Each structure stands twice: as structure tokens, then as C-alpha cells.
Short mmCIF file of C-alpha atoms and ligand atoms in Angstrom, two decimals:
data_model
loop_
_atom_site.label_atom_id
_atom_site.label_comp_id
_atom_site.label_asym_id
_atom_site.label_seq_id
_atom_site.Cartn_x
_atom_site.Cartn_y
_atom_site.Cartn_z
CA UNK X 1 -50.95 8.02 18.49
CA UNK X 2 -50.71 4.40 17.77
CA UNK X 3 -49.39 2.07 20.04
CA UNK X 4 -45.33 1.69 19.03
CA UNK X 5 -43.90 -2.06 17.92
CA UNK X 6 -40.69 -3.32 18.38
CA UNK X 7 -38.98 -3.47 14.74
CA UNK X 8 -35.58 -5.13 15.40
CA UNK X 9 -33.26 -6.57 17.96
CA UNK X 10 -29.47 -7.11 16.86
CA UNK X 11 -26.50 -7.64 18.93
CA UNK X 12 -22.29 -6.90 18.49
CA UNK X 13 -19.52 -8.02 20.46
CA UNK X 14 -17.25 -5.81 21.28
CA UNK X 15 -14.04 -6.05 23.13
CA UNK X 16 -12.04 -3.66 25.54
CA UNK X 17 -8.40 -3.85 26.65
CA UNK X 18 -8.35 -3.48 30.46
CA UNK X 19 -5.91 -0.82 32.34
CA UNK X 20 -3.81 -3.69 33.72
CA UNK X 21 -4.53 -7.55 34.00
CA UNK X 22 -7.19 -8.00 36.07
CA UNK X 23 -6.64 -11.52 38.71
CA UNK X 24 -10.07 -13.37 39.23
CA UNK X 25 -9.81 -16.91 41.00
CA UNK X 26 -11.36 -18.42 37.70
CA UNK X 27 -9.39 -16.08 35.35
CA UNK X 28 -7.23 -13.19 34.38
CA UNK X 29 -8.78 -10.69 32.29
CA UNK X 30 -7.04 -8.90 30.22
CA UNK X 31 -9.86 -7.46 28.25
CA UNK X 32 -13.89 -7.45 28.48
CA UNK X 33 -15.84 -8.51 26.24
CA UNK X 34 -19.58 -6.49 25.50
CA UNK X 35 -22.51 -7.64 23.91
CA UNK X 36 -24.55 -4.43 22.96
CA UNK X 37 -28.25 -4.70 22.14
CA UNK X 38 -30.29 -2.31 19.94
CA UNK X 39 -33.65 -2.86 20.00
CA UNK X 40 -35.35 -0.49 17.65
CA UNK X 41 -39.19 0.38 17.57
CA UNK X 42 -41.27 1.80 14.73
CA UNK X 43 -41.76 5.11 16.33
CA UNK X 44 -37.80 6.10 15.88
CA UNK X 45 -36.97 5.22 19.35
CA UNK X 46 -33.75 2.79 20.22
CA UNK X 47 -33.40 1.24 23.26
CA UNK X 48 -29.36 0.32 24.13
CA UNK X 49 -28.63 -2.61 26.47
CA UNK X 50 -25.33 -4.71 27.75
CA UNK X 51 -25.27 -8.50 28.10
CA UNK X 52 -21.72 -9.16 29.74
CA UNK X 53 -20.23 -11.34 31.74
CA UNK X 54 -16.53 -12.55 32.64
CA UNK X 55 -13.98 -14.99 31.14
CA UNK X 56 -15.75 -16.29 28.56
CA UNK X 57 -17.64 -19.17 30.22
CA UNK X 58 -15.22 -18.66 33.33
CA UNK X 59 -17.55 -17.71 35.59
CA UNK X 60 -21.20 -18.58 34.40
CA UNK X 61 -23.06 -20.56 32.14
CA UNK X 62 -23.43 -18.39 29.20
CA UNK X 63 -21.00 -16.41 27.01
CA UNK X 64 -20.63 -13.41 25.04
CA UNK X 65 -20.76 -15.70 21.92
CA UNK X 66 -23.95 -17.91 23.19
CA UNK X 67 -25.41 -14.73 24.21
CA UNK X 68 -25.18 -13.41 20.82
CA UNK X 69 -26.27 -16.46 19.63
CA UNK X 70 -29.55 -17.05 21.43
CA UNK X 71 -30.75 -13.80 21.46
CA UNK X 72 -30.33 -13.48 17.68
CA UNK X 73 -32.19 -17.09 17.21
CA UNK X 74 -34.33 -17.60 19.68
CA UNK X 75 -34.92 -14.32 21.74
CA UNK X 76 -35.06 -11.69 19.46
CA UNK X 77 -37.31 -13.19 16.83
CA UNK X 78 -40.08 -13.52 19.95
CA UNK X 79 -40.08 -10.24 20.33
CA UNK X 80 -40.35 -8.64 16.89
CA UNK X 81 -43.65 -7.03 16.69
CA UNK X 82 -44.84 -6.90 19.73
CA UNK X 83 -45.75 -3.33 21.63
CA UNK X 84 -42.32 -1.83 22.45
CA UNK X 85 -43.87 -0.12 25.69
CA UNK X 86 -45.35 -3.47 27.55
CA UNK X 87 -42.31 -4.49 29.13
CA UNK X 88 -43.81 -7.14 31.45
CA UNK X 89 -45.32 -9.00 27.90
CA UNK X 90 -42.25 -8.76 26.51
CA UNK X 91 -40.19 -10.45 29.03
CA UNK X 92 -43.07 -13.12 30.16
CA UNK X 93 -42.88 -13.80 26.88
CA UNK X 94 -38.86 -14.60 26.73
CA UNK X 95 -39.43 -16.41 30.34
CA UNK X 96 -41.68 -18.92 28.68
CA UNK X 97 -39.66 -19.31 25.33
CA UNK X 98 -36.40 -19.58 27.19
CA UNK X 99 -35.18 -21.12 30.39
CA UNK X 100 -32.67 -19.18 32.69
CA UNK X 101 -30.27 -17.36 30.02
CA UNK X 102 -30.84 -14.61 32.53
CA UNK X 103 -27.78 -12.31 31.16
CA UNK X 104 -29.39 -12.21 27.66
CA UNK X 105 -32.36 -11.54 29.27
CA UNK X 106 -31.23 -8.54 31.32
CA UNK X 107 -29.81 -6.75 28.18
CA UNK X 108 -32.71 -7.47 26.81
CA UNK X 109 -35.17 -5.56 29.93
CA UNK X 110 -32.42 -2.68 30.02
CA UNK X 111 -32.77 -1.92 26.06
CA UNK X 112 -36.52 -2.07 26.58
CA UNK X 113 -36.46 0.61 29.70
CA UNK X 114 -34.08 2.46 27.93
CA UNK X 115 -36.27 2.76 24.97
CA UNK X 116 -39.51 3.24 27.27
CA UNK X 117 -37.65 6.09 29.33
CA UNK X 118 -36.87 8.19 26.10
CA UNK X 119 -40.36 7.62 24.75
CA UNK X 120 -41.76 9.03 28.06
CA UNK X 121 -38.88 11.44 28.73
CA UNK X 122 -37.87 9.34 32.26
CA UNK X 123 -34.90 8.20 33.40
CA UNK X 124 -35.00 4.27 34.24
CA UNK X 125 -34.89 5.07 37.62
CA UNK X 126 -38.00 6.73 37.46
CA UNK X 127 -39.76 4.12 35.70
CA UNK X 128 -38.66 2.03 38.06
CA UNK X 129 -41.06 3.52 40.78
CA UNK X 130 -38.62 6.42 41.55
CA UNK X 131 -34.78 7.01 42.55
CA UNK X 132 -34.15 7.95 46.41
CA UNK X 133 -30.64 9.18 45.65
CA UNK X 134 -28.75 10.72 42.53
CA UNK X 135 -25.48 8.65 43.45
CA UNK X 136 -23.73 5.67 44.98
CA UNK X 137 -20.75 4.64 46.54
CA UNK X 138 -18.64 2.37 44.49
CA UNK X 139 -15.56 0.01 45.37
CA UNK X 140 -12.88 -1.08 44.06
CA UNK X 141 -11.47 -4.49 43.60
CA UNK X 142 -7.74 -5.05 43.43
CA UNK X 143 -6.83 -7.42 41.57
CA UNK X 144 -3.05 -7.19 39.75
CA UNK X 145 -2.24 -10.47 41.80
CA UNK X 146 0.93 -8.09 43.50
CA UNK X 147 0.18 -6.79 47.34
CA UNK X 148 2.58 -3.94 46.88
CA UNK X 149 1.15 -2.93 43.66
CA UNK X 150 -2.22 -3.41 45.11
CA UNK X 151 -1.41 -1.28 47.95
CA UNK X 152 0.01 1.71 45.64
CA UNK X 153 -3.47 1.30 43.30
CA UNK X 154 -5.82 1.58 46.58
CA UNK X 155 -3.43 4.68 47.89
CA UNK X 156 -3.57 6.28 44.80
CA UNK X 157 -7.96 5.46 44.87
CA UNK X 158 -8.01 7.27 48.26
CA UNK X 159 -5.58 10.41 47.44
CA UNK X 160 -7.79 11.39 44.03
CA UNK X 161 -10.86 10.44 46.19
CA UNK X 162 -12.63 7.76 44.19
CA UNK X 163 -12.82 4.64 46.30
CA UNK X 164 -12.05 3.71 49.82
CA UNK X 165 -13.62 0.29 49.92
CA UNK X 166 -11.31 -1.98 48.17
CA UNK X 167 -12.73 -6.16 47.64
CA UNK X 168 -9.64 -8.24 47.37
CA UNK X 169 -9.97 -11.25 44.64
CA UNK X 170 -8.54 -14.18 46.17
CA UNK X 171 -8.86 -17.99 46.17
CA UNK X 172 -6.38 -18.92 43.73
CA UNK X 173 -3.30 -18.67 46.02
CA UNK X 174 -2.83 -20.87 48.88
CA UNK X 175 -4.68 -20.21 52.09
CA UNK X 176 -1.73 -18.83 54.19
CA UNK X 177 -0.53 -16.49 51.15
CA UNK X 178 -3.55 -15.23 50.44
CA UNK X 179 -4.14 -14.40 54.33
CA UNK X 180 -1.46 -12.76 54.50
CA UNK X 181 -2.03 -10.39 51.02
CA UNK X 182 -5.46 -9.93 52.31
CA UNK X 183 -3.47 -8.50 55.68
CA UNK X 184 -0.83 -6.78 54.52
CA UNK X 185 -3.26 -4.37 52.53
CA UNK X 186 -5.38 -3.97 55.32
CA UNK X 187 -2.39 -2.79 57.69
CA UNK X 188 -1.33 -0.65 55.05
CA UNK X 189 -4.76 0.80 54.94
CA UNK X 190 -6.03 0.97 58.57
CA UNK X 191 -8.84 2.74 58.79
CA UNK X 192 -8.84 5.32 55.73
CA UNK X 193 -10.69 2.02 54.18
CA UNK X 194 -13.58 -0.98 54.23
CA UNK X 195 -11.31 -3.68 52.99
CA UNK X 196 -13.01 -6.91 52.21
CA UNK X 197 -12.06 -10.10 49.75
CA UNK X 198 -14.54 -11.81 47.24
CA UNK X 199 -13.09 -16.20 47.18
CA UNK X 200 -15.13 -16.86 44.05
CA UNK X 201 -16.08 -20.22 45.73
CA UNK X 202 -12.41 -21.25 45.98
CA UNK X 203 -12.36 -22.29 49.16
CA UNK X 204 -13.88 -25.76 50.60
CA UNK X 205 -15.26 -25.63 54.21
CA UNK X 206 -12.76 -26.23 55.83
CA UNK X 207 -10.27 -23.86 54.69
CA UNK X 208 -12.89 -21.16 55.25
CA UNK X 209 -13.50 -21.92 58.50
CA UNK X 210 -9.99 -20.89 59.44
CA UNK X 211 -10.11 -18.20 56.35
CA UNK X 212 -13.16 -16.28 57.64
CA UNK X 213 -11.83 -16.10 61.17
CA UNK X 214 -8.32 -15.28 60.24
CA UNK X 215 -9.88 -12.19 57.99
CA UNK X 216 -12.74 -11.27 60.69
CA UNK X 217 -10.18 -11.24 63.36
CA UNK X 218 -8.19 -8.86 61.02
CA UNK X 219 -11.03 -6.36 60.90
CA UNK X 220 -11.80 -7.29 57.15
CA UNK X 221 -15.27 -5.92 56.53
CA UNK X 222 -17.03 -8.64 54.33
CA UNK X 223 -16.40 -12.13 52.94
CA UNK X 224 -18.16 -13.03 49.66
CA UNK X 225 -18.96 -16.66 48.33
CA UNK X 226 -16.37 -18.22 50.46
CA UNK X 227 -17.31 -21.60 49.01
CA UNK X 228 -19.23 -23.78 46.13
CA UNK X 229 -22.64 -22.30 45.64
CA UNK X 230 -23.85 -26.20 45.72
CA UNK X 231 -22.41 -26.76 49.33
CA UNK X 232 -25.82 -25.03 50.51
CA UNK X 233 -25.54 -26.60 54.19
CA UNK X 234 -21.62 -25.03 54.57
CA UNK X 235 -22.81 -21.81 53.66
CA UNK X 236 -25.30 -21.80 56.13
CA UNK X 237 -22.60 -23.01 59.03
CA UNK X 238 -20.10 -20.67 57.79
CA UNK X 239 -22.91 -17.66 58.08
CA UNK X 240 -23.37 -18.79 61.67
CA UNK X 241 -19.83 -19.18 62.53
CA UNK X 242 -17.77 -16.66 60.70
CA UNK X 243 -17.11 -13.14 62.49
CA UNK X 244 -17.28 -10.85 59.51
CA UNK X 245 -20.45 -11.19 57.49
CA UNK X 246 -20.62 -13.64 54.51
CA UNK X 247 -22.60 -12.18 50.99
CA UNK X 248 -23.44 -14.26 48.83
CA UNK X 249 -22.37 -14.07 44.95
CA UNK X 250 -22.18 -17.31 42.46
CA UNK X 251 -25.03 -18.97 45.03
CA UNK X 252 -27.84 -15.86 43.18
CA UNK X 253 -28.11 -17.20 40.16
CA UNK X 254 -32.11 -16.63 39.43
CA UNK X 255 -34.87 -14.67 41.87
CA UNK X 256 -35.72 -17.98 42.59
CA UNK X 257 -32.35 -18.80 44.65
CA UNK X 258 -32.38 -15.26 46.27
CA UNK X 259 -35.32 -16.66 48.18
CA UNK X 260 -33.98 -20.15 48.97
CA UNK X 261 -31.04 -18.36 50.45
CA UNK X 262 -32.53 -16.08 52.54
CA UNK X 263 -35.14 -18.90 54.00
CA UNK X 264 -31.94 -21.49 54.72
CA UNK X 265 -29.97 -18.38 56.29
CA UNK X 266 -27.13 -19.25 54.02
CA UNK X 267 -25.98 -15.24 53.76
CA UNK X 268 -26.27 -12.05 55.75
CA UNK X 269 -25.67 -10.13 52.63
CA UNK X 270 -26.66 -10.44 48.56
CA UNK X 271 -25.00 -9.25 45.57
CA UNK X 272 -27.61 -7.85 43.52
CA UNK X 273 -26.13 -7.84 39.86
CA UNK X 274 -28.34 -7.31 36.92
CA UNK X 275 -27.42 -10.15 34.56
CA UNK X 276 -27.36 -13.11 37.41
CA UNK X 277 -31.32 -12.18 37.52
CA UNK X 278 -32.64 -11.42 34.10
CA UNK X 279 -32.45 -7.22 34.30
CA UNK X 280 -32.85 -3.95 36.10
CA UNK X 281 -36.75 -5.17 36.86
CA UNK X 282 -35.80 -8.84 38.46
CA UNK X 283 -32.70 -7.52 40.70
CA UNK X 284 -35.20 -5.70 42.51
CA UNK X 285 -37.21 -8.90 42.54
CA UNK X 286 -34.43 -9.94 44.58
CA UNK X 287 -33.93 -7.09 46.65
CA UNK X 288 -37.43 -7.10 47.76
CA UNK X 289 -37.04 -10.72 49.11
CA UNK X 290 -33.82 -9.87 51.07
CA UNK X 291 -35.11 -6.67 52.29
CA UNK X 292 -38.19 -8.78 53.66
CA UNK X 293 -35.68 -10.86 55.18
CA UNK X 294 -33.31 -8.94 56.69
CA UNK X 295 -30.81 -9.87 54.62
CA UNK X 296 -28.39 -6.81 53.80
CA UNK X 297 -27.50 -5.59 50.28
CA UNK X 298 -24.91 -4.34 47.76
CA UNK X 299 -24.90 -3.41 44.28
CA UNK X 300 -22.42 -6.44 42.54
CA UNK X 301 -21.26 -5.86 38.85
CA UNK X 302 -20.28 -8.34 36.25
CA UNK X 303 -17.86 -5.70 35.22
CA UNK X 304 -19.77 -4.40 32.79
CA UNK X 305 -19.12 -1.28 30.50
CA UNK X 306 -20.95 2.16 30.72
CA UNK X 307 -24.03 0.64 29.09
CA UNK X 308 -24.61 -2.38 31.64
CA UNK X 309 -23.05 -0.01 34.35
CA UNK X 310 -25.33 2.68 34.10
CA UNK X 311 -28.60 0.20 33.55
CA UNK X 312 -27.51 -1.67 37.50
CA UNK X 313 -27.12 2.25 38.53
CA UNK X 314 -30.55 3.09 37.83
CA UNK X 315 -31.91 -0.27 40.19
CA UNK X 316 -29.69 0.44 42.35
CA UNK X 317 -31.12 4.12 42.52
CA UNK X 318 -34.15 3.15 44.07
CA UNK X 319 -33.35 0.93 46.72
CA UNK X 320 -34.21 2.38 50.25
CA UNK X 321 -31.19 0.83 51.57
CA UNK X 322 -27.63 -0.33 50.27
CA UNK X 323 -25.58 -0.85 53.22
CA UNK X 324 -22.69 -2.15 51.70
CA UNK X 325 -22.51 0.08 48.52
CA UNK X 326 -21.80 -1.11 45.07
CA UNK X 327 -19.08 -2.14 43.23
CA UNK X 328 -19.82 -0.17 39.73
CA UNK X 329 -16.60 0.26 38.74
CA UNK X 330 -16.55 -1.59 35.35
CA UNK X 331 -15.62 1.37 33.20
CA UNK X 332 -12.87 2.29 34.81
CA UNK X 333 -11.05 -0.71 34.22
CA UNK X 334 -11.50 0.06 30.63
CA UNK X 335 -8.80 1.51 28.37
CA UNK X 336 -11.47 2.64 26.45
CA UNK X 337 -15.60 3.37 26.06
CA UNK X 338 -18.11 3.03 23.43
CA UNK X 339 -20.83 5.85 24.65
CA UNK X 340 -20.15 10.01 24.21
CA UNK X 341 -20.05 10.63 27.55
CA UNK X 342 -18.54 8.33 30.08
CA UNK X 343 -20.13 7.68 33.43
CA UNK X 344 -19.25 10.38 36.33
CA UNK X 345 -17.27 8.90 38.98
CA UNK X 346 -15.96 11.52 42.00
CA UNK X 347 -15.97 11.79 45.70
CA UNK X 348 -16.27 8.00 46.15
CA UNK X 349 -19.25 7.92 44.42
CA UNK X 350 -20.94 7.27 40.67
CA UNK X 351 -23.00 10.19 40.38
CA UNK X 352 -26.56 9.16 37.67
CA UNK X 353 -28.10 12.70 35.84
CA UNK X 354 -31.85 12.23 35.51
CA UNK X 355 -31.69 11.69 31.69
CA UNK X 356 -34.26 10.28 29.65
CA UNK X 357 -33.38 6.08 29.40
CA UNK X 358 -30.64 5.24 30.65
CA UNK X 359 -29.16 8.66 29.37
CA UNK X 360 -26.62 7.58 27.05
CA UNK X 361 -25.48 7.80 23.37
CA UNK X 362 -23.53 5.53 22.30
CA UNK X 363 -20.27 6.05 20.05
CA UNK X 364 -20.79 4.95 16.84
CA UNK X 365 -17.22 5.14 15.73
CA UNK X 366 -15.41 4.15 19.03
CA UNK X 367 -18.05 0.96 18.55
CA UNK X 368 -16.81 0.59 14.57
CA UNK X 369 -13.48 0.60 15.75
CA UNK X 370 -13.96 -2.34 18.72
CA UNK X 371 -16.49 -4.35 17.12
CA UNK X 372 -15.28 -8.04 16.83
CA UNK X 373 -15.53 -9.17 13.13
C1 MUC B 401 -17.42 -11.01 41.23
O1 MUC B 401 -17.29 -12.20 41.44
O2 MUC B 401 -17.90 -10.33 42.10
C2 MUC B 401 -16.92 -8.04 40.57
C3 MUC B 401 -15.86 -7.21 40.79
C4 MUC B 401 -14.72 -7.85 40.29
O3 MUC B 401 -13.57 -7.45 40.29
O4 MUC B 401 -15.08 -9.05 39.81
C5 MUC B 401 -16.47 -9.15 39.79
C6 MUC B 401 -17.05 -10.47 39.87
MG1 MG B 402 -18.14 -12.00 43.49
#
């Protein structure tokens, strides 16, 4: 059978009304915005991937829009004829064309494993050296900017039995209010739940010295990227000092900083997310270094849809230990989805068949319909 070749690579934005305003430090969401990837290959195969991230260019330093844009102009044309099933060629190739534009990239690696697993009949997680569990816990982050509502939502989470770790997004408030949110949920909660707040780098060092012990004193769980990813030398004080341990978030952007974190001691934990990396392959790049030095893990999301969802899930699979679970929840904030078969979410957990790819189809008039124009 001759080797197959990778025939196209096009991209759509779509975007997805969220169940209720969704509070970030940086920005309110009050929809999410998807670039799909079809890559298709001259033996019939398609391989689906997600390039996502939040707000626009809220939160990082590319956008749905500049993500199209670059991987129609500079990324995809690279890879257009070359073999379809060489995955490491293909994205040594983009790493030497392009410099960091790591979320493009890691839509880019998922469509290619999703294409490779339905040529071979494996599920990503299986070409990824082999999953070690069919499921994962997943939190929830509440976020409607209301304590009271926010204590009804988790409630509600823990009564249908699909989450009972909650991440509270704070940072935007000042210090005292938001201490006192971040308390008031946790009293309500006791402990039926792992409560724990993500500051989005909000904070400057000294407000998170008193934040950090106010909230480990409180018996909140985990404290992620309490301040600027550039203040390298507070993050490493604050990891020493600060009784609940700090993960860090913003401070990952490339494999390359997942290693300069772990030798400064700057975190005790790292959120592995897909896009901050370059794909399903590199997060485990980074897992690899923090499992070598004892640094603890959990599997992060950009909120992305099902597509981007399910392609973290199948990483995230094979990872001999996620102590702090995952936060995979990015459908569910979605009014709506643009694959046949949503993601299974019960008993606290996202639960991954072993389909071929990254066993999806997607929806190709749901996608019609939300397509931007
Ligand atoms: C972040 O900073 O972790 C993850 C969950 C959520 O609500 O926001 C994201 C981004
Ligand atoms: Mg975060």
C-alpha cells in the first residue's frame, strides 16, 4: 500500500454561547470561540483537531483569528504533501518554520493523531504508548462572579454527582472580598469538596503572601499562578512560604519553561494543557520533566470544546499519575456542540471509549449552523 500524503489542512471558527457568563480575572466569557482543523490525507482519512484559547488575546499571545491566520499561511502550506503518518516530520518541520505559536501547533499534532489512530484503528491514547485508565476526574470552576450563586452551582455539581472539586477564578476583586468569596464557599462546602482558586497572575507578591496563607489556613486545597509568570524569583518564595501548594499555569508557556520551573522550584504542581505546549505529544514532554522532578500534576484546559477536550483526555490517559485531576470540563459550559456524540461525563469523572482517533464525528450541520462567516 503506498505510503499516505497529507492533501489539505483548512481551518473554521466557530463560536459557542456559554450556559451563563463565565468570570476570568482577564475576562468574562460569554461565548468560546473554536478553531477546528481538518487535515485530510489522500487515502480518505481526516484527522479533526481544536486550536482554542480564551478571550480573544485575553489570556495568551495568539487568537482564534491569528490562529486561523497562520496556520492557513504559513503552517498548513508546510505540510501539504508530506507522509500523513510521520508525525514527528511533520511537526519538526512546523518547529523550524514557526516559532512558539504552540496552540496552532497542538491542533495541528491532535488532527494528525486523530488521523493516524483511524488509519491504524487506535485510539490516541494508544498511540501514545498506551492509556493506564479509561477515565478522569474533572473539576469544576465557578465562575458567575456571585458566591451564593456559586454555592447553589457547586451543590447542584455534587447532588447529580459530576464534580466535587470546584477552582474558584479570582483576582479581579479586591484581596479581602475575594478572601472572603473564596471562604464562604468553602464553609458552605466543608468537606463533601477539594475547593481551590486559580488568581490568573492577579496578585503581586505581596498580596499573595497574605492571600496564600489566608486560603491555606482555610483548608483551600491548591493555589494556581498566584502572580506574574515574569516575577520568577516570587514564585519561587511564595512556593517555599505558602501552606497550600502553588501550580503553576500562565508561567508553562513552552516544554522549555516546564523545565526552568521545575529546576528554580518555582511550583509544586503544573498545569499540563495541550495548546500552552504545542499538542497531545509535547504535554507529555512536560509531564515527563515534572514527573522527574517531583513536581505534581493536573490536567489544565483552555476550555476547549469536545474536539480539544477529548484530544488533552487521551494525554492525560496515559499518565501514571495525576494527583490533582483535571479540569476537562469545557463542554459543559457549552450551550451547544459540534460532534454527534458529546463527551461522557458521570460519577465525577470524564469517562474516554477506546475509539479509533480521537473517536469523534463531528456535526456537520450543528458546525454549518455556528460557523463564523
Ligand atoms: C485557566 O487559567 O486555568 C481553566 C478553567 C477555567 O475556568 O479557566 C481556565 C483557564
Ligand atoms: Mg489557570
Amino acid at each position: 500500500m503506498s505510503q499516505a500524503l497529507i492533501e489539505s489542512l483548512t481551518t473554521l471558527i466557530v463560536d459557542l454561547p456559554t450556559i451563563r457568563p463565565h468570570k476570568l480575572a482577564m475576562h468574562t466569557m460569554q461565548k468560546q470561540t473554536l478553531v477546528i482543523l481538518r487535515l485530510r490525507c489522500s487515502d480518505g482519512i481526516e484527522g479533526i483537531g481544536e486550536a482554542t484559547t480564551i478571550g480573544g488575546l485575553a489570556y495568551g499571545y495568539e487568537s482564534p483569528e491569528s490562529m486561523k491566520a497562520n496556520i492557513d499561511a504559513h503552517l498548513a502550506p508546510m505540510l501539504v504533501g508530506m507522509a500523513a503518518d510521520n508525525i514527528n516530520a511533520a511537526m519538526q518541520t512546523l518547529d523550524k518554520i514557526a516559532k512558539g505559536n504552540t496552540f496552532a501547533k497542538s491542533g495541528i499534532e491532535s488532527a494528525l493523531l486523530d488521523a493516524q489512530g483511524k488509519r491504524l484503528g487506535l485510539p490516541v491514547s494508544e498511540l501514545l504508548g498506551g492509556r493506564v485508565r479509561d477515565s478522569l476526574e474533572v473539576a469544576w470552576t465557578l465562575a458567575s462572579g456571585d458566591t451564593a450563586r456559586d454555592i447553589a452551582e457547586a451543590e447542584q455539581m455534587l447532588d447529580v454527582r459530576r464534580h466535587r472539586i470546584f477552582k474558584l477564578k479570582i483576582g479581579a476583586n479586591p484581596l479581602e472580598q475575594d478572601l472572603k468569596h473564596v471562604i464562604a464557599i468553602k464553609k458552605a462546602l466543608g468537606d463533601r469538596a477539594s475547593v481551590r482558586v486559580d488568581v490568573n497572575q492577579y496578585w503581586d507578591e505581596s498580596q499573595a503572601i497574605r492571600g496564600c496563607q489566608v486560603l491555606g489556613d482555610n483548608g483551600i486545597d491548591l493555589i494556581e499562578q498566584p502572580i506574574s509568570r515574569v516575577n520568577r524569583s516570587g514564585q519561587v518564595r511564595l512556593n517555599l512560604r505558602s501552606p497550600a501548594p502553588i501550580m503553576a499555569d500562565e508561567s508553562i508557556e513552552s516544554v522549555e519553561d516546564a523545565f526552568s520551573l521545575a529546576a528554580d522550584g518555582a511550583a509544586s504542581v503544573f498545569a499540563l494543557k495541550i495548546a500552552k505546549n504545542g499538542g497531545p505529544r509535547a504535554v507529555l514532554r512536560t509531564a515527563q520533566i515534572a514527573e522527574a522532578a517531583g513536581v505534581a500534576l493536573y490536567g489544565g484546559t483552555m476550555l476547549e470544546g469536545s474536539v480539544g477536550t477529548l484530544a488533552s483526555a487521551h494525554a492525560f490517559l496515559t499518565l501514571k499519575q495525576l494527583t490533582w485531576g483535571t479540569e476537562l470540563f469545557g463542554p459543559l459550559l457549552l450551550t451547544a456542540d459540534i460532534i454527534t456524540e458529546a463527551p461522557q461525563y458521570r460519577d465525577f469523572e470524564l469517562h474516554i471509549p477506546r475509539t479509533p482517533g480521537l473517536g469523534l464525528t463531528l456535526d456537520e450541520e450543528r458546525l454549518a449552523h455556528f460557523r463564523r462567516t
